[in-house]
mmCIF file of C-alpha atoms in Angstrom:
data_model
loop_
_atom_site.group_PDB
_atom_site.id
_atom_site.type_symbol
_atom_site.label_atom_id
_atom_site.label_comp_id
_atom_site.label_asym_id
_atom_site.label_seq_id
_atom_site.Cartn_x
_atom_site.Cartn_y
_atom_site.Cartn_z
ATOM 1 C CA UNK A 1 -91.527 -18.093 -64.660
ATOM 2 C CA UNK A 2 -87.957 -18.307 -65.796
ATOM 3 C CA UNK A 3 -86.728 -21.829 -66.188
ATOM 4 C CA UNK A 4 -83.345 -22.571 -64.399
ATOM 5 C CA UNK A 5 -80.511 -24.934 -65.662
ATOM 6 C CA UNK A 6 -78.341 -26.774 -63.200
ATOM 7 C CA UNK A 7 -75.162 -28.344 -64.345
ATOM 8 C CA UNK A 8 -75.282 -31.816 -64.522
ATOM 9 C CA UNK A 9 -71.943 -33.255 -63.550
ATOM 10 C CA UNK A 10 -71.331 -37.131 -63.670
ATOM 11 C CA UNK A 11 -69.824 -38.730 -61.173
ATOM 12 C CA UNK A 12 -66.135 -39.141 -63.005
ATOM 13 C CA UNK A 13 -66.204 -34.887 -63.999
ATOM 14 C CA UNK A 14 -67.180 -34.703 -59.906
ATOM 15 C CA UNK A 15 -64.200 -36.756 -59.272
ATOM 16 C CA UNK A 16 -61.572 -34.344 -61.698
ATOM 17 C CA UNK A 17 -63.188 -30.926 -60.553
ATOM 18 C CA UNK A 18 -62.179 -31.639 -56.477
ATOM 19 C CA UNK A 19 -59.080 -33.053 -58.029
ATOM 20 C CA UNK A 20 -58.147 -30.105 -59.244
ATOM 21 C CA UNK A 21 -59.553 -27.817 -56.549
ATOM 22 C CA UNK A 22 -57.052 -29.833 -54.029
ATOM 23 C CA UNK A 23 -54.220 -29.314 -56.560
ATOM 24 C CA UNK A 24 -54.566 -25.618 -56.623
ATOM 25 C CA UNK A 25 -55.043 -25.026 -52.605
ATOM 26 C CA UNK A 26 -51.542 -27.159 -52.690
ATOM 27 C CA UNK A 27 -50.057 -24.851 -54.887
ATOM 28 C CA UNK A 28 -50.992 -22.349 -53.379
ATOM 29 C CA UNK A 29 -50.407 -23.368 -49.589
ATOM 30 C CA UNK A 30 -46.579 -23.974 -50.777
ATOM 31 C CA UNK A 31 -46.408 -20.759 -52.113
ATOM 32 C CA UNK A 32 -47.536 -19.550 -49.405
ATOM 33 C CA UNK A 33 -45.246 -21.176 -47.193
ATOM 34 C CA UNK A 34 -42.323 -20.886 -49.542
ATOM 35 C CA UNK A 35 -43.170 -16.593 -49.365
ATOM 36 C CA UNK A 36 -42.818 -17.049 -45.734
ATOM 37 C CA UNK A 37 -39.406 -18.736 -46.092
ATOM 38 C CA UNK A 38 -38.141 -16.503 -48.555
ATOM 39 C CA UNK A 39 -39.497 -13.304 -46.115
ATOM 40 C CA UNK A 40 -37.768 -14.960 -43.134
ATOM 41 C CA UNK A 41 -34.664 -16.018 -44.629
ATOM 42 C CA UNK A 42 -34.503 -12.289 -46.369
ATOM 43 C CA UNK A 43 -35.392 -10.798 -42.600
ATOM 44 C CA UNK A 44 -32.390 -13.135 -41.291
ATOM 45 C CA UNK A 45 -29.802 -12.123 -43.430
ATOM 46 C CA UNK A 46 -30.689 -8.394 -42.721
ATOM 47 C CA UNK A 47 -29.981 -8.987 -39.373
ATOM 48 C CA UNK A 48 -26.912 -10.910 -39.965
ATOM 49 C CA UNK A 49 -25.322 -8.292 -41.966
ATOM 50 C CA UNK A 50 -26.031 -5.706 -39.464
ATOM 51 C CA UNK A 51 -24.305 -8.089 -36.532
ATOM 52 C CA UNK A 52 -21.322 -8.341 -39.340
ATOM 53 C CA UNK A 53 -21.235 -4.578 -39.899
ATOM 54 C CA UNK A 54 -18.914 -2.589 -37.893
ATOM 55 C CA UNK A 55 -17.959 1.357 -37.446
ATOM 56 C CA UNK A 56 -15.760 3.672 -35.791
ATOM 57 C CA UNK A 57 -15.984 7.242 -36.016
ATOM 58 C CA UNK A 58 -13.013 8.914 -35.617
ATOM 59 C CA UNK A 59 -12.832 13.463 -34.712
ATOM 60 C CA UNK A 60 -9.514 14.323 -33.731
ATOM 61 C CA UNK A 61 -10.424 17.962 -33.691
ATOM 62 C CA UNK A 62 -6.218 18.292 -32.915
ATOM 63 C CA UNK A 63 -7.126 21.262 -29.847
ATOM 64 C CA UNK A 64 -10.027 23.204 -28.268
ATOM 65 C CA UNK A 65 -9.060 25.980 -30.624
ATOM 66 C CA UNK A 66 -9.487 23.996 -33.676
ATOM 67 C CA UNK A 67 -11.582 21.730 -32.749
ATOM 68 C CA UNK A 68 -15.157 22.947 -34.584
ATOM 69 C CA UNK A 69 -18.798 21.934 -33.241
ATOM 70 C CA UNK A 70 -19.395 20.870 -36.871
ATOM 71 C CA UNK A 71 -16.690 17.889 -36.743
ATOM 72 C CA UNK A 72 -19.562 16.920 -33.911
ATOM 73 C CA UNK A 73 -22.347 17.714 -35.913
ATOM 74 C CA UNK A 74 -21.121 15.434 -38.934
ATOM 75 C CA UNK A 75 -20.522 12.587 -36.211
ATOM 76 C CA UNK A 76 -23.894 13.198 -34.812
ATOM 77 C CA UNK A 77 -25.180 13.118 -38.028
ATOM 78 C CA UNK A 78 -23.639 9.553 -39.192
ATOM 79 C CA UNK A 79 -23.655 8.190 -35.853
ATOM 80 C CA UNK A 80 -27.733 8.577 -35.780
ATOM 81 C CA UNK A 81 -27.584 6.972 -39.304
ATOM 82 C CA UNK A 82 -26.428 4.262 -38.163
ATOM 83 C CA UNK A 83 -27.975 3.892 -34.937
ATOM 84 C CA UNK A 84 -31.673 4.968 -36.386
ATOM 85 C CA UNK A 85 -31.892 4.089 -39.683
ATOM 86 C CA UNK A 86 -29.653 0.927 -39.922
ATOM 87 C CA UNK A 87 -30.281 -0.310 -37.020
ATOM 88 C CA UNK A 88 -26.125 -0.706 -36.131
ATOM 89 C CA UNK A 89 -26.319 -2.572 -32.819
ATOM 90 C CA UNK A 90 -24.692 0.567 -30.584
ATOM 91 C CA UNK A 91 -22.245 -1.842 -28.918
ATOM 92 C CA UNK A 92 -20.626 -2.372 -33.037
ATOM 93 C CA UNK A 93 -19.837 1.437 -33.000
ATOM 94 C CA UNK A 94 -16.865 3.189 -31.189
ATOM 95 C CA UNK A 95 -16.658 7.342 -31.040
ATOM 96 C CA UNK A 96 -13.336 8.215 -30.541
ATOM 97 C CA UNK A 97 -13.915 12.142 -30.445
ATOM 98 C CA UNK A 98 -11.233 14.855 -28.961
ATOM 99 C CA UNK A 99 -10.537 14.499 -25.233
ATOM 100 C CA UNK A 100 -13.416 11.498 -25.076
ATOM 101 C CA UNK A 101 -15.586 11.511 -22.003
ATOM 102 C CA UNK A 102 -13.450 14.240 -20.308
ATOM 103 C CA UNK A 103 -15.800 17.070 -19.108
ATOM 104 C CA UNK A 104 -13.214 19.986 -19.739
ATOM 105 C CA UNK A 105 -13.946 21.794 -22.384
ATOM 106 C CA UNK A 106 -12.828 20.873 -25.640
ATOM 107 C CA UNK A 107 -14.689 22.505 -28.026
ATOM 108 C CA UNK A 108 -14.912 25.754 -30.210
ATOM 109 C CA UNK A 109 -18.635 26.803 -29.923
ATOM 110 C CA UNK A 110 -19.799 27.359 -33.976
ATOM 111 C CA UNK A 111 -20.494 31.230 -33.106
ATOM 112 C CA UNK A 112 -17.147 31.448 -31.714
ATOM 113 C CA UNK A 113 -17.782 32.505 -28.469
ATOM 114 C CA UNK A 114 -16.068 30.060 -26.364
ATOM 115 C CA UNK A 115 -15.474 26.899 -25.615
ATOM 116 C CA UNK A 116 -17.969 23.822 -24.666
ATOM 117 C CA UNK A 117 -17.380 20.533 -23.223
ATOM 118 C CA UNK A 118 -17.810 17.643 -26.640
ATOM 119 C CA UNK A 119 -22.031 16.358 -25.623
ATOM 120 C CA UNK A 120 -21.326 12.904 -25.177
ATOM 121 C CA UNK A 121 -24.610 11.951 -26.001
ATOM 122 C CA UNK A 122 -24.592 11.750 -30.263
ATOM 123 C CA UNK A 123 -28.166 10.816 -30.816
ATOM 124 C CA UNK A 124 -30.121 12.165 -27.654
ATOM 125 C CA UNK A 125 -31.447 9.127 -26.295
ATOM 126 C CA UNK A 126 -29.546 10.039 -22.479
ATOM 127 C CA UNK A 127 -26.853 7.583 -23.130
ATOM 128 C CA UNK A 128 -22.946 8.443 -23.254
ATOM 129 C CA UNK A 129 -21.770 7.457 -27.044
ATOM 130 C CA UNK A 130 -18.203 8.589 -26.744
ATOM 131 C CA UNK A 131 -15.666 5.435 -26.590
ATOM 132 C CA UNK A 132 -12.697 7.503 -25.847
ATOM 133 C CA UNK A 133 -10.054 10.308 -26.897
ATOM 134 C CA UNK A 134 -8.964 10.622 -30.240
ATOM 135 C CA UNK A 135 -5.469 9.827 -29.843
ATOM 136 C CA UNK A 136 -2.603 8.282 -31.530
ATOM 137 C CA UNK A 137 -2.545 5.431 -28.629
ATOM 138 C CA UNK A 138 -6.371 5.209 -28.798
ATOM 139 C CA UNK A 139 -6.670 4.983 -32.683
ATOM 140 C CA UNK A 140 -3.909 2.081 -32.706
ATOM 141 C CA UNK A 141 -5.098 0.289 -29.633
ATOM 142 C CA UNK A 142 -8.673 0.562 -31.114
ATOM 143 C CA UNK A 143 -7.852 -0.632 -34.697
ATOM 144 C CA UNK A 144 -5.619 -3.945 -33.144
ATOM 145 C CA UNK A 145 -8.642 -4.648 -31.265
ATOM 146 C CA UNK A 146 -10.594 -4.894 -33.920
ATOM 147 C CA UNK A 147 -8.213 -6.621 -35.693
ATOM 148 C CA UNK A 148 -8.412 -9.558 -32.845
ATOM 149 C CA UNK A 149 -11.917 -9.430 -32.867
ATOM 150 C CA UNK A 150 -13.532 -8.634 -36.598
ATOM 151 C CA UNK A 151 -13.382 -12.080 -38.717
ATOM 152 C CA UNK A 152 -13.413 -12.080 -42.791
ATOM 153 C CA UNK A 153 -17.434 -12.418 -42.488
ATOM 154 C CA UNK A 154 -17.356 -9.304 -41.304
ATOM 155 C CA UNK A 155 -17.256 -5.184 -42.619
ATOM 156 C CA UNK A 156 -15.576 -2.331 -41.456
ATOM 157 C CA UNK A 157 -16.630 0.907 -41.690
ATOM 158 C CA UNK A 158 -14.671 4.034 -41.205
ATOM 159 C CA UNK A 159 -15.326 7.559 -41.153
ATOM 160 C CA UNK A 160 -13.412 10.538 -40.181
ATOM 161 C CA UNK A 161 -14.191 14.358 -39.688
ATOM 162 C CA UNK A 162 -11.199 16.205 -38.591
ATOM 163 C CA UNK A 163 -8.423 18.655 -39.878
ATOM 164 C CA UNK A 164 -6.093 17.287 -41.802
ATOM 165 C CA UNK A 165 -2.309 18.354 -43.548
ATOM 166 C CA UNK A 166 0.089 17.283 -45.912
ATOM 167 C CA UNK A 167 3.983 16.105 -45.344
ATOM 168 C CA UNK A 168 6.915 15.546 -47.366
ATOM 169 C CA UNK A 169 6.387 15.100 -50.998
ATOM 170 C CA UNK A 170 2.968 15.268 -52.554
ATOM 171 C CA UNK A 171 0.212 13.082 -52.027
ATOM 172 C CA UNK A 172 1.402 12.340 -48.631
ATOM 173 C CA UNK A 173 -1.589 13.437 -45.767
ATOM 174 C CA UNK A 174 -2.221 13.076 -42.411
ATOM 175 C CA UNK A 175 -4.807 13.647 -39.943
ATOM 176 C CA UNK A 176 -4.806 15.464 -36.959
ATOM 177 C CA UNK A 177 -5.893 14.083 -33.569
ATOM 178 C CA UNK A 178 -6.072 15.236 -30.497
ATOM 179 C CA UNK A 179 -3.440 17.122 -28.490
ATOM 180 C CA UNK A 180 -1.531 18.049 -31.554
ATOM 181 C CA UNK A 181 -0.636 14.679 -32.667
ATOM 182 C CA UNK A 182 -1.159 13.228 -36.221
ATOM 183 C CA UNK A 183 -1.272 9.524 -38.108
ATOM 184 C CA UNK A 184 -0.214 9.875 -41.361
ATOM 185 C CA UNK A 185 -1.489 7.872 -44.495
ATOM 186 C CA UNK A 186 1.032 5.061 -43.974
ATOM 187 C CA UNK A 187 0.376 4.818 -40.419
ATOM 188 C CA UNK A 188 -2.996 3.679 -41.203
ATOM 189 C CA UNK A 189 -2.196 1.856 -43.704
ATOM 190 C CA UNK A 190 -0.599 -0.187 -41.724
ATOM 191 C CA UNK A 191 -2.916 -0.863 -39.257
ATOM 192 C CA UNK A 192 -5.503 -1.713 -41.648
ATOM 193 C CA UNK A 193 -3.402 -4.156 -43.479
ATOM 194 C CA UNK A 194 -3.771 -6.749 -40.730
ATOM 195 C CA UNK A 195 -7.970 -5.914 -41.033
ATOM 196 C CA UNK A 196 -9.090 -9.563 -41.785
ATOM 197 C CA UNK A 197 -12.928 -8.148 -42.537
ATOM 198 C CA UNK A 198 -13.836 -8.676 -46.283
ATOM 199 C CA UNK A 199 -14.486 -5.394 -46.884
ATOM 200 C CA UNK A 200 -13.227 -1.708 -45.527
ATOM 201 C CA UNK A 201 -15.281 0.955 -46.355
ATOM 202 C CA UNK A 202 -13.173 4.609 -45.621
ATOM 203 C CA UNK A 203 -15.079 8.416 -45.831
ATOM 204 C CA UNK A 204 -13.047 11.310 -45.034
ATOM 205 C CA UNK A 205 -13.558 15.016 -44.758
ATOM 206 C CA UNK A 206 -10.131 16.493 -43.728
ATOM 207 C CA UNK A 207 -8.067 18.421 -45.473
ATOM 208 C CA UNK A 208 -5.723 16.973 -48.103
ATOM 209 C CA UNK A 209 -8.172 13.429 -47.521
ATOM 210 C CA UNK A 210 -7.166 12.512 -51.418
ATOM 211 C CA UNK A 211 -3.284 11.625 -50.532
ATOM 212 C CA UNK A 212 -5.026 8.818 -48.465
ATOM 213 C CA UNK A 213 -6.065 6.643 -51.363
ATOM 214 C CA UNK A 214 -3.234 5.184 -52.767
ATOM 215 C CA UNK A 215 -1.771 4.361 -49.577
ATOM 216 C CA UNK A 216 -4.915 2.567 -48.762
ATOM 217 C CA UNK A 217 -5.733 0.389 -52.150
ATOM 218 C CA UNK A 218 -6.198 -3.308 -51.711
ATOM 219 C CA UNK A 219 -8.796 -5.726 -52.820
ATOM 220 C CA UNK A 220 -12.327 -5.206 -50.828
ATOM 221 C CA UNK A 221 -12.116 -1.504 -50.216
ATOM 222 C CA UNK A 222 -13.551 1.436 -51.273
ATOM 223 C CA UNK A 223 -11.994 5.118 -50.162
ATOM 224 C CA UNK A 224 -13.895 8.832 -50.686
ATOM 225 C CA UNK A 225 -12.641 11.617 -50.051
ATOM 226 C CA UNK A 226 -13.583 15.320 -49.300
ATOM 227 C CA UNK A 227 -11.307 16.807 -51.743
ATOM 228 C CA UNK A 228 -7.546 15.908 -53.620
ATOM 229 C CA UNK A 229 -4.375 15.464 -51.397
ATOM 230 C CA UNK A 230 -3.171 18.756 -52.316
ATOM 231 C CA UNK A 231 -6.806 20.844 -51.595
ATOM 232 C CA UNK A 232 -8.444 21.711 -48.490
ATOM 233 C CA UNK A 233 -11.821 20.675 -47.642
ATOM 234 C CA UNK A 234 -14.461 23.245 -46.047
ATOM 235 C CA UNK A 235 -17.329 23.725 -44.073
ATOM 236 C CA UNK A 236 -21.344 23.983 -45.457
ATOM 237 C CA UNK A 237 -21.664 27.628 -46.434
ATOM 238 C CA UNK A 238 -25.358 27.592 -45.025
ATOM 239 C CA UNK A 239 -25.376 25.070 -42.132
ATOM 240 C CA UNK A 240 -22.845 24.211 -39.275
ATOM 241 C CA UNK A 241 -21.304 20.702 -41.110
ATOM 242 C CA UNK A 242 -18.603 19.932 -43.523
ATOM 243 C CA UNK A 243 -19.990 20.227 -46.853
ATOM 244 C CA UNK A 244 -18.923 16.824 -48.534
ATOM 245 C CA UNK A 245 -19.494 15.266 -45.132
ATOM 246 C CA UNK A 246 -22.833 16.425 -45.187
ATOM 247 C CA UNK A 247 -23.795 15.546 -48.242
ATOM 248 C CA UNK A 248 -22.825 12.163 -48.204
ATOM 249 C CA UNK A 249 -24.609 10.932 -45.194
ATOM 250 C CA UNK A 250 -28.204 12.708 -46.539
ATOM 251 C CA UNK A 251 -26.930 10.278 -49.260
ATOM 252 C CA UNK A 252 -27.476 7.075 -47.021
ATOM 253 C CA UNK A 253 -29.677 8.665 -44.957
ATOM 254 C CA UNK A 254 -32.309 8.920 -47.267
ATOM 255 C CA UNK A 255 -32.660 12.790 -45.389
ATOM 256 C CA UNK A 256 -31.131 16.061 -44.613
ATOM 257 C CA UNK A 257 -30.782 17.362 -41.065
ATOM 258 C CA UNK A 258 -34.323 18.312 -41.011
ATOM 259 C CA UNK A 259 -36.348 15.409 -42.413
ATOM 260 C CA UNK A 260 -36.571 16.053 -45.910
ATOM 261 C CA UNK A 261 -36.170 13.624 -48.182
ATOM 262 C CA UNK A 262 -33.118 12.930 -50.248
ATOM 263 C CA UNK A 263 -32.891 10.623 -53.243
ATOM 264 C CA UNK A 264 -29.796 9.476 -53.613
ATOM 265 C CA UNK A 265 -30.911 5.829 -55.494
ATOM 266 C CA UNK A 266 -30.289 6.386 -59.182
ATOM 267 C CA UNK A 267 -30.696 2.840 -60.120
ATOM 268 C CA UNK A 268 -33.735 2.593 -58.501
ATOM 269 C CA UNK A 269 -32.728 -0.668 -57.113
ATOM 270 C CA UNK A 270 -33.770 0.115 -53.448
ATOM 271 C CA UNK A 271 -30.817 0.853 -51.691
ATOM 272 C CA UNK A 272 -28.152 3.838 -52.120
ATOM 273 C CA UNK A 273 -24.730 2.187 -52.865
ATOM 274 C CA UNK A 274 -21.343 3.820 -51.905
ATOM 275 C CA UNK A 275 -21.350 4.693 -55.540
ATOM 276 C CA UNK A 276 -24.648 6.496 -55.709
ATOM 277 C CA UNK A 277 -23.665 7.975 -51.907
ATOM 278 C CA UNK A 278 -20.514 9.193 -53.380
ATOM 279 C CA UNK A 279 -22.112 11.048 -56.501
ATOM 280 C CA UNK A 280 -24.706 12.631 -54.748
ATOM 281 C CA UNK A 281 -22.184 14.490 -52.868
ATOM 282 C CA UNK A 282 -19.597 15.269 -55.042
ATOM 283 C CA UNK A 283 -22.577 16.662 -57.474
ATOM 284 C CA UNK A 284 -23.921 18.514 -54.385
ATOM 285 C CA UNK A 285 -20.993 19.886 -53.299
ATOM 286 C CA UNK A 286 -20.603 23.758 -53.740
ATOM 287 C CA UNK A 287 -17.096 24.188 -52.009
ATOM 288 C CA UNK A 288 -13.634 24.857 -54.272
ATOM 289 C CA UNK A 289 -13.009 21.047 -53.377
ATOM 290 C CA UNK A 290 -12.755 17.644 -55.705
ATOM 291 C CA UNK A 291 -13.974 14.705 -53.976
ATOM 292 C CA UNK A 292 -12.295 11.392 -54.853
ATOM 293 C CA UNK A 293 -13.744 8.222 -55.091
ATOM 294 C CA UNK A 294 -11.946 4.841 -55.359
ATOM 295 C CA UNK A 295 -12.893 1.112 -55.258
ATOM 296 C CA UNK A 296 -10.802 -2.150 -55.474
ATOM 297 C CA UNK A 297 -12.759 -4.072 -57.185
ATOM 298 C CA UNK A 298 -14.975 -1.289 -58.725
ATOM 299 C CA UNK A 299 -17.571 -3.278 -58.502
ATOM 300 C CA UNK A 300 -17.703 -3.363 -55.473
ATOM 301 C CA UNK A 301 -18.650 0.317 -54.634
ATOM 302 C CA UNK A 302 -21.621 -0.294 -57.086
ATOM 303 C CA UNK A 303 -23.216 -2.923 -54.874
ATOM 304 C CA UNK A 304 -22.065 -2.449 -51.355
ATOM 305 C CA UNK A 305 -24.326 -0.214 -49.558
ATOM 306 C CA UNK A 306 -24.964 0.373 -45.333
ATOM 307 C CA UNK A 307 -28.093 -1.782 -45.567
ATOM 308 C CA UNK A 308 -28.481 -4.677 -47.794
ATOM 309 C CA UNK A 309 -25.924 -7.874 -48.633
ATOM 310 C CA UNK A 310 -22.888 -7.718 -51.055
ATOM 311 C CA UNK A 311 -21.813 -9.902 -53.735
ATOM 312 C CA UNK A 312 -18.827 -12.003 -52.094
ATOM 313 C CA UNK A 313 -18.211 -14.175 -55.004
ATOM 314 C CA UNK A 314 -19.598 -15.263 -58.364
ATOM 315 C CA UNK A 315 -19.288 -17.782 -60.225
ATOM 316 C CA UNK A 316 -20.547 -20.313 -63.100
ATOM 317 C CA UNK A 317 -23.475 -23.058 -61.519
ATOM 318 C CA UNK A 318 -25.569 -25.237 -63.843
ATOM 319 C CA UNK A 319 -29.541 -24.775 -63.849
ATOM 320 C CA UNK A 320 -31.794 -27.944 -65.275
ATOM 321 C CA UNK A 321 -31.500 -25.466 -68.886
ATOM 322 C CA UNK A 322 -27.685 -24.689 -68.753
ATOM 323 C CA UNK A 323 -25.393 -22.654 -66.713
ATOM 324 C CA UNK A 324 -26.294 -19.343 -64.579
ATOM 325 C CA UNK A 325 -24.142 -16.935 -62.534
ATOM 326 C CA UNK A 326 -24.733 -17.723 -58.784
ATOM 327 C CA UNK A 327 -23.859 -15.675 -55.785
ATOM 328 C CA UNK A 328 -24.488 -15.692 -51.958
ATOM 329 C CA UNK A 329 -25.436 -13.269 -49.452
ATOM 330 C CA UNK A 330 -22.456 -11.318 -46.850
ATOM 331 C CA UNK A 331 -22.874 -13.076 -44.096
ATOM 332 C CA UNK A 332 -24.414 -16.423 -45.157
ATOM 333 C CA UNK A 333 -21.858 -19.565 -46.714
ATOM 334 C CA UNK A 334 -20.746 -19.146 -49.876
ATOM 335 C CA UNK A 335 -21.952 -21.238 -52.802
ATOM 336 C CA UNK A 336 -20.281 -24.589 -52.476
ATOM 337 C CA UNK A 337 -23.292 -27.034 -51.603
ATOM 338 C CA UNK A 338 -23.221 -25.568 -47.989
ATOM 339 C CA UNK A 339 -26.210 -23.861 -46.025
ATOM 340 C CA UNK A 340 -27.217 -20.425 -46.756
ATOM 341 C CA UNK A 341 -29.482 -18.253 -48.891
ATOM 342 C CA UNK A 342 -28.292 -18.126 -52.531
ATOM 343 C CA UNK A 343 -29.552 -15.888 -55.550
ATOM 344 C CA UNK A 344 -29.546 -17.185 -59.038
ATOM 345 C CA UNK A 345 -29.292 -15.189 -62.145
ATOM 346 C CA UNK A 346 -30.277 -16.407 -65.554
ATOM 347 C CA UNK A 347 -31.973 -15.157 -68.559
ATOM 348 C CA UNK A 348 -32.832 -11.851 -67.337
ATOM 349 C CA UNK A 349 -34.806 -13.462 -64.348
ATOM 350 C CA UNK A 350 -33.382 -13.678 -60.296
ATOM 351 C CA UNK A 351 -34.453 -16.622 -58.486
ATOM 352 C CA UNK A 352 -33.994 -16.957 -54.854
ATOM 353 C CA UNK A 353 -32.680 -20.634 -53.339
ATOM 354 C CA UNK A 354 -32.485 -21.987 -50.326
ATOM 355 C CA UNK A 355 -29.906 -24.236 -49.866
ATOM 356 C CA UNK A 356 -30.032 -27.469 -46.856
#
């Protein structure tokens, strides 16, 4: 027979073991419910940023002649970015493409026989996606609207696949839009100034995109270009898409056309900035073109990206061991002892807060 020892506990040791069994499960039930906090609060501001995120797509194609099916193939492409793998609410994206929703044809077909009608349906679900004709009056009345509707918690997000040309002196550019008309550099400068979003994020893929930037610098935006204001920007040697154009959106896509991946995250942080976007295609480009790349301030290219929150402001908070840098999330208050989900940076370590 083997013998067989049984603790003895005493009635005091009883006492301290349960004691400590109950302090554990309460640790870990708040943790538990804390996770759950953090997950939905996280989830929540996801969702907020995408209701605050806004885009319009703009292919002037300038006539049926020059109007290529790869100016729709690069807004197919970004428009099912958005749509699929963002999660853009439909209704916070407007297509202003050619002659719009008119079924005459309007388009060069890419082997060049003939002329098609634009599809109006971008990412095949059956639904028109079109907003209207990519016109002077159409770009202006669509850009006041926002103007009067878009509110400083909110981002802007424009992208534009066209021809483009160059006027008077150098580094002034224009794009073409439909039915032979043009808005030049200044023009939409212009129209953004009133923007009251707090950011504007600008990709373009016309000809002579570069004279564009300076006209558009001011605090919260970043600009990239296809090539410099005096080059011309050109089509994917191998597939039916402008080659910068292209690029970029496998970028944020996190794929090519055909459902490869593409790794455009150097930092390994989890999401592709417009920084990351922007040197993926420029160091994928193969075309006799220089993409340019601009942000006001430059850090803000580095964190902004299509699918996760941007530093609004920073500044100096003090922790129970001394001060930290502090930040909040786009779309949620800003740090000043209101609401909202703040992150806090100190000693190497990010802790999330909830603030009440």
């Amino acid at each position: 027979m083997h013998a067989v020892f049984l603790p003895l506990y005493s009635l005091n040791g009883i006492i301290q073991h349960e004691e400590m069994v109950q302090k554990e499960l309460t640790r870990f039930r708040r943790a538990m419910v804390l996770l759950a906090v953090l997950t939905v609060s996280i989830t929540l501001a996801a969702q907020e940023l995408n209701s605050h995120l806004y885009a319009l797509l703009l292919c002037g194609g300038r006539n049926r002649i020059t109007n290529h099916e790869r100016y729709w193939n690069d807004c197919s492409f970004i428009y099912r970015t958005l749509s699929q793998r963002y999660h853009l609410p439909k209704r916070n994206i407007v297509v202003l493409m050619a002659d719009g929703n008119n079924p005459d044809s309007d388009m060069l077909r890419a082997d060049g026989m003939g002329f098609i009608s634009s599809p109006i349906d971008l990412d095949g679900d059956g639904q028109p996606d079109i907003t209207g004709a990519a016109t002077s009056q159409m770009v202006s009345t669509t850009l006041y609207r926002l103007t009067q509707q878009l509110t400083s918690d909110d981002h802007l997000f424009l992208f534009v696949t066209d021809h483009g040309g160059s006027y008077g002196t150098t580094g002034d550019s224009n794009i073409w839009l439909w039915g032979d008309e043009v808005v030049k550099d200044y023009q939409l400068a212009l129209m953004l100034q009133q923007m009251p979003t707090a950011t504007i994020t600008v990709v373009m893929g016309q000809c002579h995109s570069g004279g564009f930037i300076d006209e558009l610098q001011h605090d919260g935006r970043i600009v990239m270009t296809a090539c410099a204001d005096s080059e011309e920007s050109w089509s994917c040697p191998d597939r039916d898409y402008d080659e910068f154009l292209y690029h970029w959106i496998c970028a944020v896509n996190g794929a090519d056309e055909a459902g490869n991946v593409v790794d455009a995250d150097k930092n390994r942080d989890g999401k592709v900035s417009m920084r990351e976007a922007f040197d993926y295609a420029a160091s994928h480009d193969r075309r006799p073109e220089t993409p340019q790349y601009a942000s006001w301030p430059q850090q803000l290219g580095e964190e902004w990206s299509l699918d996760s929150p941007v530093i609004l402001a920073i500044h100096e908070v003090e922790a129970d061991d001394g001060p930290a840098a502090e930040w909040s999330l786009s779309g949620v208050p800003q740090p000043s002892g209101r609401h909202g989900l703040h992150i806090v940076r100190k000693n190497g370590k990010t802790m999330i807060k909830l603030k009440n």
